[in-house]
PDB file of C-alpha atoms and ligand atoms in Angstrom:
ATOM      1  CA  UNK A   1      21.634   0.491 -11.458  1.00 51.00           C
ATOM      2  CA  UNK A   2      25.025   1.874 -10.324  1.00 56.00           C
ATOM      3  CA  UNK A   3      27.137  -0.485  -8.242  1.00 64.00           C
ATOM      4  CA  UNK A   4      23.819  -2.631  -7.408  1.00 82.00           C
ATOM      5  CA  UNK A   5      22.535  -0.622  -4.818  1.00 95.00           C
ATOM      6  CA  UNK A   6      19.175   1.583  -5.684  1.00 98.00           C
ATOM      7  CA  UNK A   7      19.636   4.614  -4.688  1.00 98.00           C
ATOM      8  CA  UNK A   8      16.306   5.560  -2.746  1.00 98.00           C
ATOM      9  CA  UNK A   9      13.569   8.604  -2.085  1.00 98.00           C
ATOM     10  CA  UNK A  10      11.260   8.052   0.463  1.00 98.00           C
ATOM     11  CA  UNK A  11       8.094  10.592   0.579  1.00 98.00           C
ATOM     12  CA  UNK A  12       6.629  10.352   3.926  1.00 98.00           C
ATOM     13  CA  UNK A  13       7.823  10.282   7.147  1.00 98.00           C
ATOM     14  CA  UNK A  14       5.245   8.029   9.312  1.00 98.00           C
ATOM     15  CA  UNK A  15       4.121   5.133   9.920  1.00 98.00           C
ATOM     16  CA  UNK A  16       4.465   3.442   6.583  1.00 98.00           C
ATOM     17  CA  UNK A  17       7.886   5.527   5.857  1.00 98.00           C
ATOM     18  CA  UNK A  18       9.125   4.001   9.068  1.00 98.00           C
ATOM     19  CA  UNK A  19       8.378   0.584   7.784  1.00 97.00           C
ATOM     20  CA  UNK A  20       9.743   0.889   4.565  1.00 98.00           C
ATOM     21  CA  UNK A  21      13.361   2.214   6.033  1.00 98.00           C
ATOM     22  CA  UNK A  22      13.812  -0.618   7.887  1.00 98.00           C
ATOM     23  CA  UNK A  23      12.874  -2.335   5.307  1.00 96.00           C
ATOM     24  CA  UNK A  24      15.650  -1.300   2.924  1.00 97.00           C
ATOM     25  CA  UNK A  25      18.009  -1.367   6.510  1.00 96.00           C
ATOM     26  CA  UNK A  26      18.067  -4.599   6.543  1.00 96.00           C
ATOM     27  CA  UNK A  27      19.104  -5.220   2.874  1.00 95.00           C
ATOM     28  CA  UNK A  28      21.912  -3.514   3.005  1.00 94.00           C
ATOM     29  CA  UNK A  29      23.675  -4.777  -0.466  1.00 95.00           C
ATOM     30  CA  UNK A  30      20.433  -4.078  -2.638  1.00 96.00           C
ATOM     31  CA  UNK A  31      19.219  -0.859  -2.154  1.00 97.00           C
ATOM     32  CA  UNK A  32      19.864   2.287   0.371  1.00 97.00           C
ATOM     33  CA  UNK A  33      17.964   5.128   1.198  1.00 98.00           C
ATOM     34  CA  UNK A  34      19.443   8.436   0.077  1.00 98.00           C
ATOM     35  CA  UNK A  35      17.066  10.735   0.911  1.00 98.00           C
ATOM     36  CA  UNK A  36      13.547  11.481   2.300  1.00 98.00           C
ATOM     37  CA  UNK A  37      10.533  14.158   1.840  1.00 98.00           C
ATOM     38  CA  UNK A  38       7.900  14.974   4.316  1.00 98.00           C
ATOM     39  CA  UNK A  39       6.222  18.360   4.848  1.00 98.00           C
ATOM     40  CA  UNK A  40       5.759  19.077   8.558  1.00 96.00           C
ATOM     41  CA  UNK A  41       9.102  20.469   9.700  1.00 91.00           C
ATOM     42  CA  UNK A  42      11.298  18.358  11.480  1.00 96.00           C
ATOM     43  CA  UNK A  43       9.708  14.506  10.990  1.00 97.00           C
ATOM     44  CA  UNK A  44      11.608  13.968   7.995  1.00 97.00           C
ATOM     45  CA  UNK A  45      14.817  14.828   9.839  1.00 98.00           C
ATOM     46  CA  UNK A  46      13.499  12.804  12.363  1.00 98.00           C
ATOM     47  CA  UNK A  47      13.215   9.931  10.793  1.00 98.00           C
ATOM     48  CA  UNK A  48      16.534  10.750   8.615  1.00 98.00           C
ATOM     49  CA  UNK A  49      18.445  10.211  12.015  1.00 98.00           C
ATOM     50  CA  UNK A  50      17.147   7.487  13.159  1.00 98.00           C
ATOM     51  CA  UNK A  51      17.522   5.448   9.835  1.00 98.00           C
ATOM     52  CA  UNK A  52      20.928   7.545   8.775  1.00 98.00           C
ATOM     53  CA  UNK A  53      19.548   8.609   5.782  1.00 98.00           C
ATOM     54  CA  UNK A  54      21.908  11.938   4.398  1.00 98.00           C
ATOM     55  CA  UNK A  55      19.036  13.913   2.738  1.00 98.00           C
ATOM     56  CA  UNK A  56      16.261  15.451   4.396  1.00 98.00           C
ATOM     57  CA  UNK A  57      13.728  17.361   1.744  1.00 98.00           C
ATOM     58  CA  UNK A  58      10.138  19.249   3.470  1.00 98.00           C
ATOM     59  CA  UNK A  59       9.002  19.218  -0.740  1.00 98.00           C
ATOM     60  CA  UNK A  60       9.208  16.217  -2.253  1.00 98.00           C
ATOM     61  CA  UNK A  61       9.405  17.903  -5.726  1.00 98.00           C
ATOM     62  CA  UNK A  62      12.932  19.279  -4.420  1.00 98.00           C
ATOM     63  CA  UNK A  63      13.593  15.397  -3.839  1.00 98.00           C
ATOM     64  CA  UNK A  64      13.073  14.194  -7.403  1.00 98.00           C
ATOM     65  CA  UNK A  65      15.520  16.753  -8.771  1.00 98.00           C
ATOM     66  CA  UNK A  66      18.491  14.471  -7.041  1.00 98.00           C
ATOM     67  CA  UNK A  67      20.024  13.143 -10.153  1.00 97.00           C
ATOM     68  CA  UNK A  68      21.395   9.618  -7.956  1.00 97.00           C
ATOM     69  CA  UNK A  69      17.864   8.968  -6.801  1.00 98.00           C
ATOM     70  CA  UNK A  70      16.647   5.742  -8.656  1.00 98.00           C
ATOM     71  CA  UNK A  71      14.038   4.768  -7.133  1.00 98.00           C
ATOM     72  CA  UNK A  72      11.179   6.514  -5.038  1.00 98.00           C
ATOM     73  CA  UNK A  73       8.629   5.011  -2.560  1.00 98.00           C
ATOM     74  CA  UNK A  74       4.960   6.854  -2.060  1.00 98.00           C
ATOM     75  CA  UNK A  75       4.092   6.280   1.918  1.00 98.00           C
ATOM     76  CA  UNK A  76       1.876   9.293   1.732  1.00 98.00           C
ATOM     77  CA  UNK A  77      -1.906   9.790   2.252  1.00 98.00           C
ATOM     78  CA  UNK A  78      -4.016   7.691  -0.715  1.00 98.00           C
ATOM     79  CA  UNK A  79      -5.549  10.919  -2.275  1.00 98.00           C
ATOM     80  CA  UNK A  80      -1.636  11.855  -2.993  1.00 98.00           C
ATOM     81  CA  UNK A  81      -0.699   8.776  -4.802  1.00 98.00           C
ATOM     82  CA  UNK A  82      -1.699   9.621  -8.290  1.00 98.00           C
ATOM     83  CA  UNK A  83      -0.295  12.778  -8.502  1.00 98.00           C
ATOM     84  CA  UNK A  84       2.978  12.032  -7.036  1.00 98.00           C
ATOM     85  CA  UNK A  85       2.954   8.713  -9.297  1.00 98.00           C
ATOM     86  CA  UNK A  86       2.654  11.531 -12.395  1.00 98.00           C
ATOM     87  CA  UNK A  87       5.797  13.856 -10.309  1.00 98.00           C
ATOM     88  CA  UNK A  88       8.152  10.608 -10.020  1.00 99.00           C
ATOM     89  CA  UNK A  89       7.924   9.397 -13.409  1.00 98.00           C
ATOM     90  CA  UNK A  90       7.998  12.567 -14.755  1.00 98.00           C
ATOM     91  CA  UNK A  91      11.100  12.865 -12.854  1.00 98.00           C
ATOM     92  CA  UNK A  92      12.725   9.444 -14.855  1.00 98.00           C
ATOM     93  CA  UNK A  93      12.401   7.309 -11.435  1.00 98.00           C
ATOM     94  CA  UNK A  94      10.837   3.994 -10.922  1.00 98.00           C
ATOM     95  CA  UNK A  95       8.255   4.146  -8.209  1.00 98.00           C
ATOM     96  CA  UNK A  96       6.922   2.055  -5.167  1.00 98.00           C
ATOM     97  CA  UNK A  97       3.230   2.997  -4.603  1.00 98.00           C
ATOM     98  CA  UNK A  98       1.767   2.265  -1.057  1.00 98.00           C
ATOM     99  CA  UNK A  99      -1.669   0.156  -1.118  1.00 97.00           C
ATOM    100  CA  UNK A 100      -4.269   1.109  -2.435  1.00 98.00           C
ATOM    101  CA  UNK A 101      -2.761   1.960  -5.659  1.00 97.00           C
ATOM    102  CA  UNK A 102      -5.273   4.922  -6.256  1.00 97.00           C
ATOM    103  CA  UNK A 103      -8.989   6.752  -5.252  1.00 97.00           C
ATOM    104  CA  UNK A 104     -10.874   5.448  -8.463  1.00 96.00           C
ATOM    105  CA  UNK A 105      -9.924   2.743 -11.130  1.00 96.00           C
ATOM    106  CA  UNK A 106      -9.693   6.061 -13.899  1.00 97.00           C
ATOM    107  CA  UNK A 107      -7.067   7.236 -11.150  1.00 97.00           C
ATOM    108  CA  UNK A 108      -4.990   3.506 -11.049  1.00 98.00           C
ATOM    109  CA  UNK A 109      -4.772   3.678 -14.959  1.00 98.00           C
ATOM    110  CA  UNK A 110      -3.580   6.664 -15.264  1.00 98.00           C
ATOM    111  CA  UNK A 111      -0.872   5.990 -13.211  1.00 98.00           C
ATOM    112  CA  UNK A 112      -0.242   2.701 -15.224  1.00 98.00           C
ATOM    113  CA  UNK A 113      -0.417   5.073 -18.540  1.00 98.00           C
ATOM    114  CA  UNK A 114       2.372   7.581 -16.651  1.00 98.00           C
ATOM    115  CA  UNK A 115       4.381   4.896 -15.669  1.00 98.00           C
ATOM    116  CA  UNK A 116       4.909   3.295 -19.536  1.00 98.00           C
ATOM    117  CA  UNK A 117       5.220   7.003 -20.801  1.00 98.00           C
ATOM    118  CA  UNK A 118       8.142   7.653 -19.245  1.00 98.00           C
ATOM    119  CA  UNK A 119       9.425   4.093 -19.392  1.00 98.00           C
ATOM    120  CA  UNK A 120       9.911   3.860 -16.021  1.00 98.00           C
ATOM    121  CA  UNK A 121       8.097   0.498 -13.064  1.00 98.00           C
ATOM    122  CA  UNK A 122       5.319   1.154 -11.040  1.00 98.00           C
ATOM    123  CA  UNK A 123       5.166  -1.291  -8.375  1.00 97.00           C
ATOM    124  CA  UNK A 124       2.327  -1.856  -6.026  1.00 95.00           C
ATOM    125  CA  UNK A 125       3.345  -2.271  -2.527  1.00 90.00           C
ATOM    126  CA  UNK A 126       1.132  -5.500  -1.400  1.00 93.00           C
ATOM    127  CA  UNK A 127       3.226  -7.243   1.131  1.00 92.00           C
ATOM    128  CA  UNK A 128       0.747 -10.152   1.356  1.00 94.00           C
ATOM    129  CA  UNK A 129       2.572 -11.632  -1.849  1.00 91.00           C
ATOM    130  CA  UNK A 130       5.997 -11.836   0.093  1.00 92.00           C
ATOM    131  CA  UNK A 131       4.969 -12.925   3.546  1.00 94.00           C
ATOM    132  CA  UNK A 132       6.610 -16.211   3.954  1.00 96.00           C
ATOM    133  CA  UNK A 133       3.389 -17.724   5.713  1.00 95.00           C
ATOM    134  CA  UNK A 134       1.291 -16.953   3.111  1.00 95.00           C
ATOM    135  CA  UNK A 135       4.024 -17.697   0.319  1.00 97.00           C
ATOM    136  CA  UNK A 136       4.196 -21.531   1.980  1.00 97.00           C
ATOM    137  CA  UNK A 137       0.131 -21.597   2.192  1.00 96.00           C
ATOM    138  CA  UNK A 138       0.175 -20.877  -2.120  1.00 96.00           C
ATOM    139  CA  UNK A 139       2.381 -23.181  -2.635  1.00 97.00           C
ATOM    140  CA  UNK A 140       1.389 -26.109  -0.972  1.00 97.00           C
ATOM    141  CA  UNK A 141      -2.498 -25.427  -2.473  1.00 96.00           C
ATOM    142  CA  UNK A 142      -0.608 -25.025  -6.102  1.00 96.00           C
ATOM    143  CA  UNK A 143       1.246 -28.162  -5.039  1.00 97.00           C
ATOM    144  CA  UNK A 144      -2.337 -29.863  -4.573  1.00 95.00           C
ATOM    145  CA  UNK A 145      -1.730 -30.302  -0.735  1.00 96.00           C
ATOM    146  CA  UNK A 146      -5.505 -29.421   0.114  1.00 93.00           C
ATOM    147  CA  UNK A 147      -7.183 -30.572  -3.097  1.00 94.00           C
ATOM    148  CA  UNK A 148      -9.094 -28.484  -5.569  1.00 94.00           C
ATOM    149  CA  UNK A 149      -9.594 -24.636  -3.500  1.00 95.00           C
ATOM    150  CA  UNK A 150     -13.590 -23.291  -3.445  1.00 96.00           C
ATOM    151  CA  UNK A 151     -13.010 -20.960  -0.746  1.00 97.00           C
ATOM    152  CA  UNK A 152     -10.345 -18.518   0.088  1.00 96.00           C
ATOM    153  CA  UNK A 153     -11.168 -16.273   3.446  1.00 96.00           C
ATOM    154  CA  UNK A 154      -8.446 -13.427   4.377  1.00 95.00           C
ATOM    155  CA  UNK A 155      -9.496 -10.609   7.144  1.00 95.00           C
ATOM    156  CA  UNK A 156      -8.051  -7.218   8.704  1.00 95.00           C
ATOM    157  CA  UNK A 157      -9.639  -5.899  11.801  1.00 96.00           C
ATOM    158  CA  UNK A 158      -8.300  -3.394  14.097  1.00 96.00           C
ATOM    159  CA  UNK A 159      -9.970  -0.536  15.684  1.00 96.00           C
ATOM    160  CA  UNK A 160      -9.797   2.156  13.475  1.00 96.00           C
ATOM    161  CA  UNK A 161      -6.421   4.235  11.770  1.00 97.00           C
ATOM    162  CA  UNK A 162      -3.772   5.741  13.305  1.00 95.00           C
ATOM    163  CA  UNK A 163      -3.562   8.930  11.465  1.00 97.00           C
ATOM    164  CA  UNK A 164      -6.555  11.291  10.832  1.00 97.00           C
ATOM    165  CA  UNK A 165      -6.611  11.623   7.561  1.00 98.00           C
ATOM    166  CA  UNK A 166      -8.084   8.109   7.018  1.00 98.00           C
ATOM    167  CA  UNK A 167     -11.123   9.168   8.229  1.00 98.00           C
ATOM    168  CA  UNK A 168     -11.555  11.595   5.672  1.00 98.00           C
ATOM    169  CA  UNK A 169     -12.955   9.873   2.441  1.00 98.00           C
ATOM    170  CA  UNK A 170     -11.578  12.974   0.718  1.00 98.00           C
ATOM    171  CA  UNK A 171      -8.749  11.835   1.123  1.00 98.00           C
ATOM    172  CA  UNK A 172      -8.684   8.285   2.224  1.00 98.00           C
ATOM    173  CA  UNK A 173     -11.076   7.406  -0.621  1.00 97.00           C
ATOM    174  CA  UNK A 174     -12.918   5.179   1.646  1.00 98.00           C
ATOM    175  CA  UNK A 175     -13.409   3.131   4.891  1.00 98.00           C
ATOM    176  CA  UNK A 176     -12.234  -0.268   6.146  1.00 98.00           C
ATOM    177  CA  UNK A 177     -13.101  -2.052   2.446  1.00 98.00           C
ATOM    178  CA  UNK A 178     -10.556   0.842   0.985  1.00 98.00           C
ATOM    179  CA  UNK A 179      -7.661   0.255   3.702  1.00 98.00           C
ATOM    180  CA  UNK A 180      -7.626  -3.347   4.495  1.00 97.00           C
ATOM    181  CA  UNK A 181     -10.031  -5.094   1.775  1.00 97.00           C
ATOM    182  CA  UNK A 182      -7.369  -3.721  -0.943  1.00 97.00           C
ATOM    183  CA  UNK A 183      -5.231  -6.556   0.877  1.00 97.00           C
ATOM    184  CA  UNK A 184      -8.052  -9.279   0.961  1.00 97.00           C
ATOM    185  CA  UNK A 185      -9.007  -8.781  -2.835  1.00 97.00           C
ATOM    186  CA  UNK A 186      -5.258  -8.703  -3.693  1.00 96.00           C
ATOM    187  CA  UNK A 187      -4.350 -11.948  -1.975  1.00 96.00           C
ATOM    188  CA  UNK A 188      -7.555 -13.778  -2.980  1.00 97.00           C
ATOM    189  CA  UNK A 189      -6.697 -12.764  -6.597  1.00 97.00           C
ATOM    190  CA  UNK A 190      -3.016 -13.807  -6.356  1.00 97.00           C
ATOM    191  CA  UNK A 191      -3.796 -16.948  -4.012  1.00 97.00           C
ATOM    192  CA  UNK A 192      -5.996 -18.333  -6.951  1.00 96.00           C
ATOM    193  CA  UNK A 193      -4.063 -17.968  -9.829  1.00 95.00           C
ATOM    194  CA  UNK A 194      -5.384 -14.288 -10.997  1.00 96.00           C
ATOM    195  CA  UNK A 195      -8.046 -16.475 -12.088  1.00 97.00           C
ATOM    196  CA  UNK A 196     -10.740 -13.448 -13.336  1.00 97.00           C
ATOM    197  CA  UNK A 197     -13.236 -11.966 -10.760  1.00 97.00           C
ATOM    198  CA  UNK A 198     -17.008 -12.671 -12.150  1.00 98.00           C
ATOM    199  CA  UNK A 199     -18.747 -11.072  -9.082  1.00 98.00           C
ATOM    200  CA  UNK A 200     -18.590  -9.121  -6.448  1.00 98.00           C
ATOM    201  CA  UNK A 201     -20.946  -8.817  -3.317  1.00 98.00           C
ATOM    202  CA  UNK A 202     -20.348  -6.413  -0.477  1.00 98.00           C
ATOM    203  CA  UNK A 203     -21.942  -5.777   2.499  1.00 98.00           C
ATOM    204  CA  UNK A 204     -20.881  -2.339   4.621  1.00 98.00           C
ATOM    205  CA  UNK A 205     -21.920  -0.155   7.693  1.00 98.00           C
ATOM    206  CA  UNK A 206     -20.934   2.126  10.041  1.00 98.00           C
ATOM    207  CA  UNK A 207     -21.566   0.912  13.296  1.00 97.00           C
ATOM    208  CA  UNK A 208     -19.005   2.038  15.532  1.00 97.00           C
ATOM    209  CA  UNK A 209     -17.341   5.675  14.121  1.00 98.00           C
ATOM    210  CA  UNK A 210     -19.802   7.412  12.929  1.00 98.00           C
ATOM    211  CA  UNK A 211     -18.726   9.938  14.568  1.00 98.00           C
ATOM    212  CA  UNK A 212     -15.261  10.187  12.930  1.00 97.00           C
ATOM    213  CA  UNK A 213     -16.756   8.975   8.873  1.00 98.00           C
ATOM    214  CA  UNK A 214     -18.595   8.956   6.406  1.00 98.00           C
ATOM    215  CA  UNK A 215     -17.265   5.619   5.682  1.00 98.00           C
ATOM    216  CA  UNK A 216     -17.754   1.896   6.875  1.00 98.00           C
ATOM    217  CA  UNK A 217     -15.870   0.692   9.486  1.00 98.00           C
ATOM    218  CA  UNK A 218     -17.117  -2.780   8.869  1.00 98.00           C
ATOM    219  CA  UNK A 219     -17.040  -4.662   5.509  1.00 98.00           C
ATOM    220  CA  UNK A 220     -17.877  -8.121   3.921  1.00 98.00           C
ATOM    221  CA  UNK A 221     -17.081  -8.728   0.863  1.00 98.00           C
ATOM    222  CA  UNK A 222     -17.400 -12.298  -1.445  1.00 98.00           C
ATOM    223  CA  UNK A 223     -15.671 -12.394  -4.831  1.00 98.00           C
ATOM    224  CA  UNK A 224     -17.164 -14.648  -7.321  1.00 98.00           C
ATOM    225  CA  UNK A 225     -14.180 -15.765  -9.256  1.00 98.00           C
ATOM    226  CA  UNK A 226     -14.345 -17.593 -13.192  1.00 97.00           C
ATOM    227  CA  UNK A 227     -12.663 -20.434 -11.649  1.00 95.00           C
ATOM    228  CA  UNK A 228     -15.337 -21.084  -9.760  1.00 96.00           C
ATOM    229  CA  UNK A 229     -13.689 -20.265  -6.420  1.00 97.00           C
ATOM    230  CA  UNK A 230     -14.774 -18.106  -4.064  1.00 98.00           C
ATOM    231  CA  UNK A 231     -13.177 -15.430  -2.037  1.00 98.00           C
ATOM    232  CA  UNK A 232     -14.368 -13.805   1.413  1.00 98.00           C
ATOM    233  CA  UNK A 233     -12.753 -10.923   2.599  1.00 98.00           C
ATOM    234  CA  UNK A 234     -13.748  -9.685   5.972  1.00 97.00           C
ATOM    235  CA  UNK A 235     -12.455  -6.132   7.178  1.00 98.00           C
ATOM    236  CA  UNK A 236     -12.994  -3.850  10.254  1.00 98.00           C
ATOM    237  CA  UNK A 237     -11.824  -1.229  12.178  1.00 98.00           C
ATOM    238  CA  UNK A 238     -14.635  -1.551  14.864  1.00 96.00           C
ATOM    239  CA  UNK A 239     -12.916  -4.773  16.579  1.00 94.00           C
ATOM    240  CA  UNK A 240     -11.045  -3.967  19.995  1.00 89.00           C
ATOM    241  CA  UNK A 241      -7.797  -5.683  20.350  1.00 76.00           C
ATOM    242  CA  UNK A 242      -7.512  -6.545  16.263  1.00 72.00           C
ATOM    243  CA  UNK A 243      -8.246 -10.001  14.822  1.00 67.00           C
TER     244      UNK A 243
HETATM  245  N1  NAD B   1       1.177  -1.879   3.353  1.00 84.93           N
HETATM  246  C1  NAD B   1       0.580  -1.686   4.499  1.00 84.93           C
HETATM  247  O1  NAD B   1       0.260  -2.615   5.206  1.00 84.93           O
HETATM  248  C2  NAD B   1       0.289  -0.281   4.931  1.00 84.93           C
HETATM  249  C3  NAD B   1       0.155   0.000   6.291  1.00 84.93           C
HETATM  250  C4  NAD B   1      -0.112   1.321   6.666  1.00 84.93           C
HETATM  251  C5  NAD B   1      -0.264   2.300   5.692  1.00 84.93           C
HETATM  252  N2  NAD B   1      -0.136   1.965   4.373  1.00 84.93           N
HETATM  253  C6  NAD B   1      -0.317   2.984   3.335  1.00 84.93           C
HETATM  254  O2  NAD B   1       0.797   3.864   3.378  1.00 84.93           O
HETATM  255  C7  NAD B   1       0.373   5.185   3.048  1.00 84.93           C
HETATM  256  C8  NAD B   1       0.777   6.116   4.178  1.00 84.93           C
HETATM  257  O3  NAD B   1       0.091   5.705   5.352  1.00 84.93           O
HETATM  258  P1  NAD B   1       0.717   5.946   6.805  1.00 84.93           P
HETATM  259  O4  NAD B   1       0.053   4.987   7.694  1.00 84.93           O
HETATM  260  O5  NAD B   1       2.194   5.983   6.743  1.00 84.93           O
HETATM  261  O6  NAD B   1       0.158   7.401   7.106  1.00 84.93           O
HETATM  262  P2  NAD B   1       0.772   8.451   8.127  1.00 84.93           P
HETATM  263  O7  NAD B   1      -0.308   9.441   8.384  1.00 84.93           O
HETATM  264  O8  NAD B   1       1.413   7.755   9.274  1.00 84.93           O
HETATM  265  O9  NAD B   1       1.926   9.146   7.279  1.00 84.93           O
HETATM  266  C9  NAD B   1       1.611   9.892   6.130  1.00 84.93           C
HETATM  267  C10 NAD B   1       2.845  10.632   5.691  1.00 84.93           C
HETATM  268  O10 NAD B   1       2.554  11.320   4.470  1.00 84.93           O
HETATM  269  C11 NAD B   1       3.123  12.610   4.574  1.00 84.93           C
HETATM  270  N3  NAD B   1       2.502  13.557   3.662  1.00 84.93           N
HETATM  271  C12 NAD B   1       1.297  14.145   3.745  1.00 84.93           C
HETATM  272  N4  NAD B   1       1.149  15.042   2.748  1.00 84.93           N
HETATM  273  C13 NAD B   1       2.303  15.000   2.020  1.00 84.93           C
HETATM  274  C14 NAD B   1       2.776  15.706   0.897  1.00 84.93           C
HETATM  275  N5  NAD B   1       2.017  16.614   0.279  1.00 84.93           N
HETATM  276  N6  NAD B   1       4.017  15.416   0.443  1.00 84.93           N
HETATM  277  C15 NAD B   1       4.787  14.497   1.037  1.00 84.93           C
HETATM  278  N7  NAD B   1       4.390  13.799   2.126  1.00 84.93           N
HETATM  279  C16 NAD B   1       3.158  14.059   2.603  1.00 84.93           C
HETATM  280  C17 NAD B   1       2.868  12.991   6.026  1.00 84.93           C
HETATM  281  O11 NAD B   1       3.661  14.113   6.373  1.00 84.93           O
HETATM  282  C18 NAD B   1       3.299  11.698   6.698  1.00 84.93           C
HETATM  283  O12 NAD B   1       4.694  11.645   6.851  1.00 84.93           O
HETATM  284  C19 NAD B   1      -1.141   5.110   2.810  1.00 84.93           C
HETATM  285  O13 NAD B   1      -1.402   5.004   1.446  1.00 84.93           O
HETATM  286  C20 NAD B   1      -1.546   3.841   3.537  1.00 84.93           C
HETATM  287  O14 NAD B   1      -2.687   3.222   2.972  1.00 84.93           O
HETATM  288  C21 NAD B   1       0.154   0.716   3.987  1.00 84.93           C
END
């Protein structure tokens, strides 16, 4: 890729957006961000000045016709993701999809099917695997510092999204299970080796937004995996002042 550095696209201009461009800030020598695409006037400028990025697109279609642009990153509401998946690799450019990779499992392969069509990476954007606490914690259990693992617990809890849209199961796909267990189940998965999932037991209500979805904003979930090892992934976005 050119003289090392990826040449960038960012779609979205938010919260996630934000994160990811100061991300790529502060590795300076792999990657830079060229350009970005949001559609309510003005944030994508916004955010263009205060990460010096050069480009500043409202359509993100007008984005992926920049020749130099390598490599784009999805930071856009969930019910987006598999359509701009098909737009980016129809467009040549590897992509960097935002948790949770799609609505539906039909949706995810697709995307996977895209991707190989046009020869170019989709990558799923689960931080979990690269947090340096939780890098230390696999290797020291792969290491055999805390014996033979039969339970695995990871939670999320917060009091409920930041942006609207996350309410909407139309376009948020679903509740707390959909926004935070996507991490849980990941890291469970990845903590134990990818070691196949046999079963899988949820419990979910609404107890505390109601009002705002039709989804849960509480979740438990267990994971039965063929290892033998179980996984326990507890989520909410009914819990003042987070975890
Ligand atoms: N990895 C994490 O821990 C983490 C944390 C937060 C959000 N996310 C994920 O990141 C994604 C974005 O979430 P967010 O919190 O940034 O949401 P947000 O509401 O803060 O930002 C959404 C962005 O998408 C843009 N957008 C909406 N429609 C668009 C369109 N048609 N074309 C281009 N851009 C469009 C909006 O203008 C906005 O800039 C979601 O999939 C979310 O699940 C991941």
């Amino acid at each position: 890729m050119g003289n090392g550095r990826v040449k960038v696209g960012i779609i979205g201009s938010q919260f996630q957006a934000d994160i990811q461009a100061a991300s790529f800030q502060i590795m300076p020598h792999d990657a830079e961000v060229v350009a970005v695409a949001s559609p309510t006037p003005g944030n994508a400028a916004e955010l263009a000045k205060k990460f010096g990025i050069p480009r500043v697109y409202t359509d993100y279609r007008e984005m992926l016709k920049e020749r130099d642009i390598e490599m784009v990153t999805i930071a856009a509401p969930n019910s987006l993701h598999a359509q701009m998946t098909k737009d980016v690799a129809a467009a040549g450019k590897h992509i960097v999809c935002e948790k949770p990779l799609a609505m539906t499992i039909a949706e995810g392969e697709e995307m996977i099917a895209v991707a190989k069509r046009h020869g170019v990476l989709l990558m799923y954007g689960e931080e979990l695997f690269f947090t340096p606490k939780y890098l230390k914690a696999k290797e020291m259990a792969d290491a055999g510092a805390v014996g033979k693992i039969h339970l695995v617990k990871q939670s999320e809890k917060h009091f409920g999204p930041h942006s609207p849209w996350f309410w909407d199961v139309n376009r948020s796909g679903g509740g707390a299970l959909m926004d935070l267990g996507c991490h849980g189940i990941a890291f469970c998965y990845w903590f134990l080796g990818r070691s196949p999932i046999k079963t899988v037991y949820c419990q979910m209500g609404t107890y505390v937004h109601g009002d705002k979805t039709k989804a849960e904003d509480e979740s438990l979930c267990i994971l039965e995996f063929a290892n033998g090892a179980v996984g326990l992934i507890e989520n909410s976005w009914a819990r003042r002042g987070g975890m």
